[in-house]
């Protein structure tokens, strides 16, 4: 076997997927409805039309928007702390809040990817009139004016390097598709759920819910039609046989056509009615009978249906929620469900939320902070990073039980101020380590 050389090791010989080099959205997808712009339209329909998916995405957005973040300096030196303060000022000096950006960035969960164009500015203070220079700070550095969203349904395709598969930029439709604009990758924040097959369009978290959604939508339509028919009944009309005859006169054919129109449009609502003549048939002697010439009645069903459609609909709703680990939202809708089951499912959902928010801050660190350092010519050894806080709330009872176990093992955490600080932060209590405590006073007396 040949020894690997440095020259060969630096080459990229293969490619991630068979079609991703074309730059088409979801190029390797085998279902036509979930490929290209049709995929964007379908996922948008699922998110905006289905109540189960809508509640899941709303819960995800509200949970992650509430996550706190910190900017951690590279080290403990004053210079590193100053650069961390610079990053904080950049995030607070945009035309929108970081929370708003995160809310929009989370659309990559629905579509598999989300894109933002980074618009920079020179920080020339609040006196500057131009938005390219206006800032709360006047240090002359390059900051961020805004992270402008580029909607998924306006993306024509990705420009991809044919050899390596690297994303060079995107083509965005403008003016109703008359022309397209090229935005280079160096000016983009590119969020995506996965790197499977090196596909720049990622993979929607709703992909596994697609089949259940299609069946659910069809069943809901059938249910609505069935309810309408059940409540309204099927209208049936009666007219004389001669009106139905091929030899019917023009007047008789006109009456028949009007009768058909009445039966077709008959609805049980505030505008629904049928106006019928009161004439009755006469017998051979010319005497009137009890049978009207024209009559309408409704055929209603008797008994119950062989198939109860409601449990089937509920099953597909559970399948949709289960596919994104949000089945806990369905608990309480039936006779089953316990606190332990709810907690385990909720914990799993929140764990997945942590991975989502961490991936967002990873992109911010890589595609926003690093280019900012390049443009300002700053020292990379002092470059901080943005870190997301905890998504799941901490159970104080479990923490208290853990501390009791530590105490029982003769492990004292009171001598570790950083541990006490973390515990107070979890409990959302103010704690000043510089305030003298009984322990500090005792140590002072022993020293004297």
PDB file of C-alpha atoms in Angstrom, residues 240-358:
ATOM      1  CA  UNK A 240     -93.031  13.936 -13.162  1.00  0.00           C
ATOM      2  CA  UNK A 241     -91.527  11.288 -15.425  1.00  0.00           C
ATOM      3  CA  UNK A 242     -92.372  13.302 -18.532  1.00  0.00           C
ATOM      4  CA  UNK A 243     -89.987  16.045 -17.313  1.00  0.00           C
ATOM      5  CA  UNK A 244     -87.162  13.469 -17.345  1.00  0.00           C
ATOM      6  CA  UNK A 245     -88.052  12.075 -20.747  1.00  0.00           C
ATOM      7  CA  UNK A 246     -85.806  12.753 -23.751  1.00  0.00           C
ATOM      8  CA  UNK A 247     -88.984  13.981 -25.482  1.00  0.00           C
ATOM      9  CA  UNK A 248     -89.616  16.640 -22.809  1.00  0.00           C
ATOM     10  CA  UNK A 249     -90.657  20.032 -24.106  1.00  0.00           C
ATOM     11  CA  UNK A 250     -88.456  23.074 -23.758  1.00  0.00           C
ATOM     12  CA  UNK A 251     -90.495  24.283 -20.777  1.00  0.00           C
ATOM     13  CA  UNK A 252     -90.260  20.893 -19.101  1.00  0.00           C
ATOM     14  CA  UNK A 253     -86.487  20.739 -19.724  1.00  0.00           C
ATOM     15  CA  UNK A 254     -86.173  24.213 -18.207  1.00  0.00           C
ATOM     16  CA  UNK A 255     -88.025  23.100 -15.079  1.00  0.00           C
ATOM     17  CA  UNK A 256     -85.794  20.039 -14.842  1.00  0.00           C
ATOM     18  CA  UNK A 257     -82.630  22.181 -15.165  1.00  0.00           C
ATOM     19  CA  UNK A 258     -83.860  24.541 -12.468  1.00  0.00           C
ATOM     20  CA  UNK A 259     -84.641  21.586 -10.216  1.00  0.00           C
ATOM     21  CA  UNK A 260     -81.125  20.189 -10.696  1.00  0.00           C
ATOM     22  CA  UNK A 261     -79.646  23.554  -9.818  1.00  0.00           C
ATOM     23  CA  UNK A 262     -81.697  23.713  -6.611  1.00  0.00           C
ATOM     24  CA  UNK A 263     -80.590  20.221  -5.568  1.00  0.00           C
ATOM     25  CA  UNK A 264     -76.934  20.972  -6.327  1.00  0.00           C
ATOM     26  CA  UNK A 265     -76.845  24.268  -4.420  1.00  0.00           C
ATOM     27  CA  UNK A 266     -79.059  23.267  -1.510  1.00  0.00           C
ATOM     28  CA  UNK A 267     -77.207  24.039   1.768  1.00  0.00           C
ATOM     29  CA  UNK A 268     -78.371  24.187   5.340  1.00  0.00           C
ATOM     30  CA  UNK A 269     -77.415  27.760   6.194  1.00  0.00           C
ATOM     31  CA  UNK A 270     -78.974  31.188   6.562  1.00  0.00           C
ATOM     32  CA  UNK A 271     -79.329  31.515   2.797  1.00  0.00           C
ATOM     33  CA  UNK A 272     -80.365  27.979   2.016  1.00  0.00           C
ATOM     34  CA  UNK A 273     -83.907  27.398   0.754  1.00  0.00           C
ATOM     35  CA  UNK A 274     -85.892  25.731  -2.028  1.00  0.00           C
ATOM     36  CA  UNK A 275     -88.894  27.442  -3.644  1.00  0.00           C
ATOM     37  CA  UNK A 276     -91.316  24.820  -4.983  1.00  0.00           C
ATOM     38  CA  UNK A 277     -94.707  25.044  -6.711  1.00  0.00           C
ATOM     39  CA  UNK A 278     -97.722  23.979  -4.651  1.00  0.00           C
ATOM     40  CA  UNK A 279     -99.495  22.252  -7.580  1.00  0.00           C
ATOM     41  CA  UNK A 280    -100.438  18.600  -7.062  1.00  0.00           C
ATOM     42  CA  UNK A 281    -101.152  15.749  -9.430  1.00  0.00           C
ATOM     43  CA  UNK A 282    -104.751  15.089 -10.469  1.00  0.00           C
ATOM     44  CA  UNK A 283    -106.205  11.660 -11.001  1.00  0.00           C
ATOM     45  CA  UNK A 284    -107.967  10.359 -14.088  1.00  0.00           C
ATOM     46  CA  UNK A 285    -111.174  12.129 -13.031  1.00  0.00           C
ATOM     47  CA  UNK A 286    -109.343  15.422 -12.576  1.00  0.00           C
ATOM     48  CA  UNK A 287    -109.516  15.375  -8.826  1.00  0.00           C
ATOM     49  CA  UNK A 288    -106.396  16.644  -6.929  1.00  0.00           C
ATOM     50  CA  UNK A 289    -104.272  14.078  -5.072  1.00  0.00           C
ATOM     51  CA  UNK A 290    -101.872  14.444  -2.122  1.00  0.00           C
ATOM     52  CA  UNK A 291     -98.781  14.103  -4.327  1.00  0.00           C
ATOM     53  CA  UNK A 292     -97.039  17.294  -5.416  1.00  0.00           C
ATOM     54  CA  UNK A 293     -95.817  17.705  -8.966  1.00  0.00           C
ATOM     55  CA  UNK A 294     -92.372  18.743  -7.681  1.00  0.00           C
ATOM     56  CA  UNK A 295     -90.988  17.615  -4.322  1.00  0.00           C
ATOM     57  CA  UNK A 296     -87.678  17.654  -2.378  1.00  0.00           C
ATOM     58  CA  UNK A 297     -86.550  15.657   0.624  1.00  0.00           C
ATOM     59  CA  UNK A 298     -83.253  14.825   2.352  1.00  0.00           C
ATOM     60  CA  UNK A 299     -81.904  11.299   2.658  1.00  0.00           C
ATOM     61  CA  UNK A 300     -80.246  10.868   6.065  1.00  0.00           C
ATOM     62  CA  UNK A 301     -78.110   7.966   7.216  1.00  0.00           C
ATOM     63  CA  UNK A 302     -79.284   5.612   9.930  1.00  0.00           C
ATOM     64  CA  UNK A 303     -77.134   3.968  12.614  1.00  0.00           C
ATOM     65  CA  UNK A 304     -73.429   4.502  13.260  1.00  0.00           C
ATOM     66  CA  UNK A 305     -70.394   4.300  10.985  1.00  0.00           C
ATOM     67  CA  UNK A 306     -68.294   1.158  10.762  1.00  0.00           C
ATOM     68  CA  UNK A 307     -65.083   3.245  11.026  1.00  0.00           C
ATOM     69  CA  UNK A 308     -64.576   5.959  13.658  1.00  0.00           C
ATOM     70  CA  UNK A 309     -62.331   8.496  11.941  1.00  0.00           C
ATOM     71  CA  UNK A 310     -61.416  10.532  15.039  1.00  0.00           C
ATOM     72  CA  UNK A 311     -58.941   7.997  16.573  1.00  0.00           C
ATOM     73  CA  UNK A 312     -57.205   7.719  13.195  1.00  0.00           C
ATOM     74  CA  UNK A 313     -56.780  11.488  13.020  1.00  0.00           C
ATOM     75  CA  UNK A 314     -55.414  11.509  16.572  1.00  0.00           C
ATOM     76  CA  UNK A 315     -52.948   8.771  15.667  1.00  0.00           C
ATOM     77  CA  UNK A 316     -51.524  10.804  12.805  1.00  0.00           C
ATOM     78  CA  UNK A 317     -51.314  13.884  15.032  1.00  0.00           C
ATOM     79  CA  UNK A 318     -49.306  11.829  17.521  1.00  0.00           C
ATOM     80  CA  UNK A 319     -47.084  10.589  14.689  1.00  0.00           C
ATOM     81  CA  UNK A 320     -46.342  14.183  13.663  1.00  0.00           C
ATOM     82  CA  UNK A 321     -45.532  15.238  17.223  1.00  0.00           C
ATOM     83  CA  UNK A 322     -43.465  12.101  17.825  1.00  0.00           C
ATOM     84  CA  UNK A 323     -41.371  12.712  14.694  1.00  0.00           C
ATOM     85  CA  UNK A 324     -39.990  15.919  16.259  1.00  0.00           C
ATOM     86  CA  UNK A 325     -39.873  14.578  19.845  1.00  0.00           C
ATOM     87  CA  UNK A 326     -42.759  16.841  20.924  1.00  0.00           C
ATOM     88  CA  UNK A 327     -45.312  14.177  21.818  1.00  0.00           C
ATOM     89  CA  UNK A 328     -45.622  15.647  25.297  1.00  0.00           C
ATOM     90  CA  UNK A 329     -47.820  18.346  23.707  1.00  0.00           C
ATOM     91  CA  UNK A 330     -50.443  15.667  23.039  1.00  0.00           C
ATOM     92  CA  UNK A 331     -50.585  14.489  26.660  1.00  0.00           C
ATOM     93  CA  UNK A 332     -53.780  15.473  28.429  1.00  0.00           C
ATOM     94  CA  UNK A 333     -55.883  15.123  25.307  1.00  0.00           C
ATOM     95  CA  UNK A 334     -56.947  11.639  26.354  1.00  0.00           C
ATOM     96  CA  UNK A 335     -57.359   9.454  29.438  1.00  0.00           C
ATOM     97  CA  UNK A 336     -53.699   8.362  29.521  1.00  0.00           C
ATOM     98  CA  UNK A 337     -50.635  10.280  30.637  1.00  0.00           C
ATOM     99  CA  UNK A 338     -48.608  10.685  33.800  1.00  0.00           C
ATOM    100  CA  UNK A 339     -46.210  13.214  35.273  1.00  0.00           C
ATOM    101  CA  UNK A 340     -43.237  10.870  34.874  1.00  0.00           C
ATOM    102  CA  UNK A 341     -44.066  10.215  31.223  1.00  0.00           C
ATOM    103  CA  UNK A 342     -44.566  13.919  30.562  1.00  0.00           C
ATOM    104  CA  UNK A 343     -41.274  14.833  32.248  1.00  0.00           C
ATOM    105  CA  UNK A 344     -39.223  12.284  30.330  1.00  0.00           C
ATOM    106  CA  UNK A 345     -40.700  13.364  27.002  1.00  0.00           C
ATOM    107  CA  UNK A 346     -40.305  17.052  27.864  1.00  0.00           C
ATOM    108  CA  UNK A 347     -36.667  16.532  28.872  1.00  0.00           C
ATOM    109  CA  UNK A 348     -35.959  14.819  25.559  1.00  0.00           C
ATOM    110  CA  UNK A 349     -37.585  17.690  23.664  1.00  0.00           C
ATOM    111  CA  UNK A 350     -35.589  20.304  25.598  1.00  0.00           C
ATOM    112  CA  UNK A 351     -32.379  18.366  24.981  1.00  0.00           C
ATOM    113  CA  UNK A 352     -33.006  18.616  21.254  1.00  0.00           C
ATOM    114  CA  UNK A 353     -33.702  22.331  21.724  1.00  0.00           C
ATOM    115  CA  UNK A 354     -30.232  22.712  23.246  1.00  0.00           C
ATOM    116  CA  UNK A 355     -28.647  21.259  20.124  1.00  0.00           C
ATOM    117  CA  UNK A 356     -30.629  23.688  17.945  1.00  0.00           C
ATOM    118  CA  UNK A 357     -29.620  26.813  19.865  1.00  0.00           C
ATOM    119  CA  UNK A 358     -25.994  25.662  20.134  1.00  0.00           C
TER     120      UNK A 358
END
